[in-house]
Coordinates of C-alpha atoms in Angstrom, one line a residue:
M1 CA -17.4 165.8 -70.5
P2 CA -15.2 162.8 -71.5
E3 CA -13.8 160.7 -68.6
L4 CA -10.2 160.8 -67.4
A5 CA -8.0 157.8 -68.0
A6 CA -9.1 154.9 -65.8
H7 CA -5.8 154.7 -63.8
I8 CA -5.8 158.4 -62.7
P9 CA -7.9 157.8 -59.6
D10 CA -5.2 155.3 -58.5
V11 CA -2.6 158.1 -58.2
P12 CA -2.6 158.8 -54.5
V13 CA -3.0 162.3 -53.0
N14 CA 0.2 163.9 -51.8
Q15 CA -0.5 164.5 -48.1
I16 CA 2.6 166.8 -47.7
R17 CA 1.1 169.3 -50.1
E18 CA -2.3 168.8 -48.5
I19 CA -1.1 170.0 -45.1
T20 CA 1.3 172.6 -46.5
E21 CA -1.3 174.3 -48.5
A22 CA -3.5 174.4 -45.4
A23 CA -0.7 176.0 -43.6
W24 CA -0.2 178.6 -46.4
R25 CA -3.9 179.5 -45.9
T26 CA -3.4 179.9 -42.1
P27 CA -2.1 183.4 -41.1
G28 CA 1.0 183.3 -39.0
A29 CA 1.5 179.5 -39.3
I30 CA 4.9 177.9 -38.7
T31 CA 5.4 175.6 -41.7
L32 CA 7.6 172.6 -40.9
S33 CA 5.9 170.3 -43.4
I34 CA 7.9 171.0 -46.5
G35 CA 11.6 170.8 -47.3
E36 CA 12.3 174.3 -48.6
P37 CA 15.8 175.6 -47.9
G38 CA 15.6 179.1 -46.4
F39 CA 18.9 180.7 -47.4
A40 CA 19.3 183.5 -50.0
L41 CA 21.0 182.2 -53.1
P42 CA 24.7 183.1 -53.6
R43 CA 25.0 186.1 -55.9
H44 CA 27.2 184.4 -58.5
I45 CA 24.5 181.8 -59.1
L46 CA 21.8 184.5 -59.6
E47 CA 24.1 186.5 -61.9
A48 CA 24.7 183.5 -64.1
G49 CA 21.0 183.1 -64.7
I50 CA 20.5 186.8 -65.2
A51 CA 23.4 187.0 -67.7
C52 CA 21.8 184.2 -69.7
L53 CA 18.7 186.3 -70.2
D54 CA 20.7 189.5 -70.8
H55 CA 22.6 187.7 -73.6
D56 CA 19.4 186.3 -75.0
E57 CA 20.6 182.7 -74.5
T58 CA 17.0 181.6 -74.7
N59 CA 17.1 179.0 -77.5
Y60 CA 16.7 175.3 -77.3
T61 CA 19.7 173.4 -75.8
P62 CA 20.6 169.8 -76.6
N63 CA 18.1 167.3 -75.2
A64 CA 20.7 166.1 -72.6
G65 CA 21.7 169.6 -71.6
I66 CA 24.5 172.1 -72.1
P67 CA 27.8 170.2 -72.4
A68 CA 29.5 172.3 -69.7
L69 CA 26.8 171.5 -67.2
R70 CA 26.8 167.8 -68.0
E71 CA 30.6 167.7 -67.4
A72 CA 30.1 169.7 -64.2
F73 CA 27.6 167.2 -62.8
A74 CA 29.9 164.3 -63.9
A75 CA 32.9 165.9 -62.3
R76 CA 31.1 166.4 -59.0
F77 CA 29.8 162.8 -59.1
R78 CA 33.3 161.5 -59.7
A79 CA 34.8 163.5 -56.9
H80 CA 32.1 162.6 -54.3
N81 CA 31.6 159.0 -55.2
K82 CA 34.8 157.7 -56.8
V83 CA 32.9 156.5 -59.8
A84 CA 34.2 156.8 -63.3
V85 CA 31.2 158.6 -64.9
G86 CA 31.6 160.6 -68.1
A87 CA 29.5 163.5 -69.2
E88 CA 27.9 161.4 -71.9
R89 CA 26.0 159.5 -69.2
V90 CA 24.6 162.7 -67.6
Y91 CA 21.1 164.0 -68.6
V92 CA 20.1 167.4 -67.3
V93 CA 16.5 167.2 -66.0
D94 CA 13.8 169.6 -64.9
G95 CA 14.3 168.8 -61.2
A96 CA 14.6 165.5 -59.5
Q97 CA 11.0 164.6 -59.9
Q98 CA 11.2 164.8 -63.7
G99 CA 14.4 162.7 -63.4
L100 CA 12.5 160.0 -61.5
H101 CA 9.6 160.1 -64.0
F102 CA 12.2 159.9 -66.9
A103 CA 13.9 156.8 -65.4
M104 CA 10.6 155.1 -64.6
S105 CA 9.3 155.8 -68.1
L106 CA 12.3 154.1 -69.5
L107 CA 12.0 151.0 -67.3
L108 CA 8.4 150.3 -66.5
A109 CA 5.7 148.8 -68.7
P110 CA 2.0 148.6 -67.7
G111 CA 1.6 146.0 -65.0
D112 CA 5.3 145.9 -64.1
E113 CA 6.1 146.0 -60.3
V114 CA 8.4 148.6 -58.7
L115 CA 9.7 148.1 -55.2
I116 CA 9.5 151.3 -53.2
P117 CA 10.4 152.0 -49.6
N118 CA 7.7 152.2 -46.8
P119 CA 8.1 154.9 -45.5
G120 CA 9.3 156.5 -48.7
Y121 CA 8.8 159.7 -50.7
P122 CA 5.2 160.0 -52.0
T123 CA 6.0 160.5 -55.7
F124 CA 7.6 157.0 -55.9
A125 CA 4.1 155.6 -55.7
M126 CA 2.4 158.4 -57.5
T127 CA 4.6 158.2 -60.6
S128 CA 4.4 154.4 -60.7
R129 CA 0.6 154.6 -60.9
L130 CA 0.8 157.4 -63.5
L131 CA 2.8 155.0 -65.7
H132 CA 0.4 152.1 -65.2
A133 CA 2.9 150.3 -63.0
V134 CA 2.3 148.7 -59.6
P135 CA 4.2 150.1 -56.6
V136 CA 5.1 147.3 -54.1
R137 CA 6.2 148.7 -50.8
Y138 CA 9.1 147.1 -49.0
P139 CA 9.1 147.7 -45.2
L140 CA 11.5 149.9 -43.2
Y141 CA 10.7 149.0 -39.6
P142 CA 11.4 151.1 -36.5
E143 CA 13.1 148.1 -34.8
N144 CA 15.6 148.0 -37.6
A145 CA 16.3 151.7 -37.4
F146 CA 14.2 152.1 -40.6
Q147 CA 17.0 150.4 -42.7
P148 CA 16.2 148.0 -45.6
H149 CA 16.3 144.3 -44.8
I150 CA 17.5 142.2 -47.7
E151 CA 15.2 139.2 -46.8
D152 CA 12.1 141.5 -46.6
I153 CA 12.8 142.9 -50.1
E154 CA 13.6 139.6 -51.7
A155 CA 10.4 138.1 -50.4
L156 CA 8.4 140.6 -52.5
I157 CA 10.2 140.0 -55.8
T158 CA 8.0 138.3 -58.4
P159 CA 8.5 137.7 -62.2
R160 CA 6.8 141.1 -62.7
T161 CA 9.3 143.0 -60.6
K162 CA 11.5 145.3 -62.7
V163 CA 12.8 148.1 -60.5
L164 CA 14.1 148.6 -57.0
I165 CA 14.0 152.2 -55.8
L166 CA 16.5 153.3 -53.1
N167 CA 16.7 156.6 -51.3
S168 CA 19.7 157.5 -49.1
P169 CA 19.8 159.8 -47.3
S170 CA 16.1 159.2 -46.9
N171 CA 13.2 161.6 -47.2
P172 CA 11.4 161.4 -44.8
L173 CA 13.6 159.5 -42.4
G174 CA 17.0 161.1 -42.4
A175 CA 18.4 157.5 -42.4
V176 CA 21.5 156.7 -44.4
I177 CA 22.2 153.3 -45.9
G178 CA 25.7 152.2 -45.1
E179 CA 28.4 150.9 -47.5
D180 CA 28.0 147.2 -46.8
L181 CA 24.2 147.2 -47.1
T182 CA 24.3 149.3 -50.3
R183 CA 26.6 146.7 -51.8
Q184 CA 24.2 143.9 -50.8
L185 CA 21.3 145.8 -52.4
V186 CA 23.1 146.1 -55.7
E187 CA 24.0 142.4 -55.5
L188 CA 20.3 141.6 -54.9
A189 CA 19.3 143.6 -58.0
L190 CA 22.0 141.7 -60.0
K191 CA 20.8 138.3 -58.7
H192 CA 17.2 139.0 -59.8
D193 CA 18.0 141.1 -62.9
L194 CA 16.4 144.3 -61.6
W195 CA 17.1 147.9 -62.4
I196 CA 17.9 150.3 -59.5
I197 CA 16.8 153.9 -59.4
S198 CA 18.8 155.6 -56.7
D199 CA 17.3 158.9 -55.4
E200 CA 20.2 160.9 -54.0
C201 CA 18.6 164.3 -53.6
Y202 CA 20.2 164.8 -50.2
E203 CA 23.7 163.3 -50.9
A204 CA 25.4 166.6 -49.9
F205 CA 23.9 166.5 -46.4
T206 CA 25.1 163.7 -44.1
F207 CA 26.2 163.9 -40.5
E208 CA 28.7 161.7 -38.8
V209 CA 28.4 159.1 -41.6
P210 CA 29.4 159.1 -45.3
H211 CA 27.0 158.9 -48.2
T212 CA 27.5 155.8 -50.4
S213 CA 26.0 155.7 -53.9
P214 CA 24.9 152.3 -55.3
A215 CA 26.7 153.4 -58.5
R216 CA 30.0 152.5 -56.7
F217 CA 29.1 148.8 -57.0
D218 CA 27.5 148.8 -60.4
S219 CA 29.0 147.0 -63.4
V220 CA 30.9 149.1 -65.9
E221 CA 29.9 146.8 -68.8
P222 CA 27.1 147.8 -71.2
G223 CA 24.2 145.4 -70.8
E224 CA 25.2 144.5 -67.2
A225 CA 25.0 148.0 -65.5
R226 CA 21.7 148.6 -63.8
V227 CA 21.9 151.8 -61.7
F228 CA 20.2 155.1 -62.6
T229 CA 21.2 157.9 -60.2
S230 CA 18.8 160.8 -59.7
L231 CA 20.5 164.1 -58.5
T232 CA 19.1 167.6 -57.9
L233 CA 20.4 171.0 -57.1
S234 CA 17.1 171.9 -55.4
K235 CA 18.3 170.8 -52.0
T236 CA 22.0 171.1 -52.4
Y237 CA 22.0 174.7 -53.5
G238 CA 18.5 175.8 -52.6
L239 CA 17.4 176.1 -56.3
T240 CA 14.0 174.6 -55.7
G241 CA 12.2 177.0 -58.1
L242 CA 14.7 176.7 -60.9
R243 CA 13.9 173.0 -61.4
I244 CA 17.3 171.6 -62.2
G245 CA 18.9 168.2 -61.6
A246 CA 20.5 165.3 -63.4
L247 CA 19.8 161.7 -64.2
I248 CA 22.9 159.5 -64.6
C249 CA 22.3 156.5 -66.7
P250 CA 24.1 153.2 -67.2
P251 CA 26.4 153.0 -70.2
G252 CA 25.0 152.2 -73.6
L253 CA 21.6 154.0 -73.3
E254 CA 22.6 157.4 -74.6
R255 CA 20.5 157.4 -77.8
T256 CA 17.4 156.0 -76.1
M257 CA 17.7 158.6 -73.4
N258 CA 17.8 161.4 -75.9
N259 CA 14.6 160.1 -77.6
V260 CA 12.7 159.8 -74.4
M261 CA 13.8 163.2 -73.1
E262 CA 12.5 164.8 -76.3
A263 CA 9.1 163.2 -75.7
I264 CA 8.9 164.3 -72.1
V265 CA 10.3 167.8 -71.9
S266 CA 12.7 168.3 -74.9
C267 CA 15.2 170.3 -72.8
V268 CA 15.6 172.3 -69.6
A269 CA 15.3 176.1 -69.5
S270 CA 18.6 177.8 -70.4
P271 CA 18.8 180.2 -67.4
S272 CA 18.4 177.3 -65.0
Q273 CA 21.2 175.5 -66.7
Y274 CA 23.7 178.4 -66.6
A275 CA 22.8 179.1 -63.0
A276 CA 23.5 175.4 -62.3
I277 CA 26.9 175.6 -63.9
A278 CA 27.8 178.5 -61.6
A279 CA 26.5 176.6 -58.6
L280 CA 28.5 173.4 -59.4
T281 CA 31.8 175.1 -60.4
G282 CA 31.8 178.1 -58.2
P283 CA 32.5 178.5 -54.4
Q284 CA 30.9 175.9 -52.3
D285 CA 30.4 178.0 -49.1
Y286 CA 26.6 177.7 -49.5
V287 CA 26.6 173.9 -49.2
D288 CA 29.0 173.9 -46.2
A289 CA 27.0 176.5 -44.4
A290 CA 23.7 174.8 -45.1
R291 CA 25.1 171.4 -43.8
E292 CA 26.1 173.0 -40.5
H293 CA 22.8 174.8 -40.2
Y294 CA 20.9 171.6 -40.7
R295 CA 23.1 169.8 -38.2
S296 CA 22.6 172.5 -35.6
N297 CA 18.8 172.5 -36.2
R298 CA 18.8 168.7 -35.9
D299 CA 20.6 168.8 -32.6
A300 CA 18.4 171.6 -31.2
A301 CA 15.1 170.1 -32.2
S302 CA 16.2 166.6 -31.0
A303 CA 16.9 168.1 -27.6
V304 CA 13.3 169.5 -27.4
L305 CA 11.9 166.1 -28.5
S306 CA 14.0 164.3 -25.8
E307 CA 12.8 166.7 -23.1
K308 CA 9.2 166.0 -24.1
G309 CA 9.8 162.2 -24.1
I310 CA 8.9 161.9 -27.8
P311 CA 10.7 159.1 -29.6
F312 CA 12.5 160.0 -32.8
L313 CA 15.0 158.6 -35.3
G314 CA 18.4 160.3 -35.0
A315 CA 18.8 161.8 -38.4
Q316 CA 22.1 160.9 -40.2
G317 CA 21.4 162.9 -43.3
A318 CA 18.9 165.1 -45.3
F319 CA 17.2 167.8 -43.2
Y320 CA 14.2 166.1 -41.5
L321 CA 13.4 164.6 -38.1
W322 CA 11.1 161.6 -38.0
A323 CA 9.2 161.6 -34.7
D324 CA 6.6 159.3 -33.1
V325 CA 3.4 161.1 -32.0
S326 CA 1.3 158.0 -31.7
H327 CA 0.5 158.9 -28.1
A328 CA -1.5 161.9 -29.4
S329 CA -2.6 161.0 -32.9
G330 CA -5.2 158.4 -32.0
G331 CA -4.4 156.1 -34.9
N332 CA -5.1 158.7 -37.6
V333 CA -2.0 161.0 -38.0
R334 CA -3.3 162.5 -41.2
A335 CA -6.3 163.9 -39.4
W336 CA -4.3 164.8 -36.4
V337 CA -1.8 167.1 -38.2
H338 CA -4.7 169.2 -39.4
R339 CA -6.1 169.5 -35.9
F340 CA -2.6 170.3 -34.7
L341 CA -2.3 173.1 -37.3
A342 CA -5.7 174.5 -36.3
E343 CA -5.0 174.4 -32.6
S344 CA -1.3 175.4 -32.5
G345 CA -0.6 177.1 -35.9
V346 CA 2.2 174.6 -36.6
A347 CA 2.2 172.4 -39.7
V348 CA 4.1 169.1 -39.8
A349 CA 3.9 166.3 -42.5
P350 CA 1.9 163.2 -41.5
G351 CA 3.9 159.9 -41.6
T352 CA 1.1 158.3 -43.7
A353 CA 2.2 160.6 -46.6
F354 CA 5.1 158.2 -46.9
G355 CA 3.4 154.8 -46.4
S356 CA 1.5 152.7 -43.9
I357 CA 4.4 152.3 -41.6
G358 CA 4.3 156.1 -41.1
E359 CA 1.1 155.9 -39.1
G360 CA 1.6 157.6 -35.8
W361 CA 4.8 159.4 -37.0
I362 CA 5.4 162.9 -38.4
R363 CA 8.2 164.4 -40.5
I364 CA 9.6 167.7 -39.2
A365 CA 11.6 169.9 -41.7
L366 CA 14.8 171.3 -40.3
C367 CA 15.7 173.6 -43.1
G368 CA 14.3 177.0 -41.9
D369 CA 15.1 179.5 -39.1
Q370 CA 16.1 177.7 -35.9
Q371 CA 14.0 179.9 -33.5
E372 CA 10.9 179.3 -35.6
L373 CA 11.7 175.5 -35.7
L374 CA 12.0 175.3 -32.0
A375 CA 8.9 177.4 -31.4
G376 CA 7.0 174.9 -33.6
V377 CA 8.5 171.7 -32.0
K378 CA 7.7 173.0 -28.5
H379 CA 4.0 172.9 -29.4
L380 CA 4.1 169.1 -29.8
P381 CA 2.3 167.3 -27.0
P382 CA 4.6 165.6 -24.6
R383 CA 4.6 161.9 -24.1
R384 CA 3.3 161.0 -20.6

């Protein structure tokens, strides 16, 4: 048979899926390796999607999405971030991952370099490689509370660097980048004429600290603005299977965005878009209840880790705990999580799924039932 494209072997394996699929094959396993919200969807969201099918609203929509949904995304972004964004800059996408691919397709040519966090979400590197670009990992060190350090990032910038990817609240870390540092990162991108892709999947879930979007500090002038913002309803409203999100672009790119969207996916399925309108414009009880559930799970799981003497990063956002199991993992946490699953029936994500600095660490998802979460965390080996 013909060979695959030469760059495909460079696309790394997603170690989160690797351990999660092993857990799904393990009867009775406690799966703490994947970020899947565990609440039933509010009825008004389901009914909006059902009504779309009942009314045979199943034709193509505009490339950028149903106008009412674009405005709903824009209104929410304006309210939460105090940024003057109009609906014309909002592009409805088939989940946050398609939004990231969309943005990176626009910005990266073969051989271009893209700065991604280490630890950081696996598809940042996977998508870069798929587009023939070169991911360059900027370090997030434990001794700096896994926050970006301007000097570390600047030292990695070369003439080939085109994009800086930011993720706050962070998956896998639960870290939140503060307002001052966010402003400095935007200023760094301006200084070196870089684009920014800001992955804000978890912007609805922060604890004790606010979320700050880089778009707050972006220029409003066409030709000077540089921030793309990736949003999703997968985490905010638990719509993971409906694949619905938004990419907010800098001003002046609307026609280009339409052309590229047509080439990638044309448009998002109508039922998902109508369900999303209901989610964004209807009661927000789901989001408030989810936030408090994740906070409660964070506190309960953190207490167990403390009792066991296991170091962890105090999560300020998202719904994950980042814990240090280097005392048990023997320098190969990817292999260790598979042994841990086989021995205890508990799946956690290996830190190396997110970059080299994740060696010895694990990501624990906090989004499910609290009793099941605590039962899983109690299996972790104590630090002696």
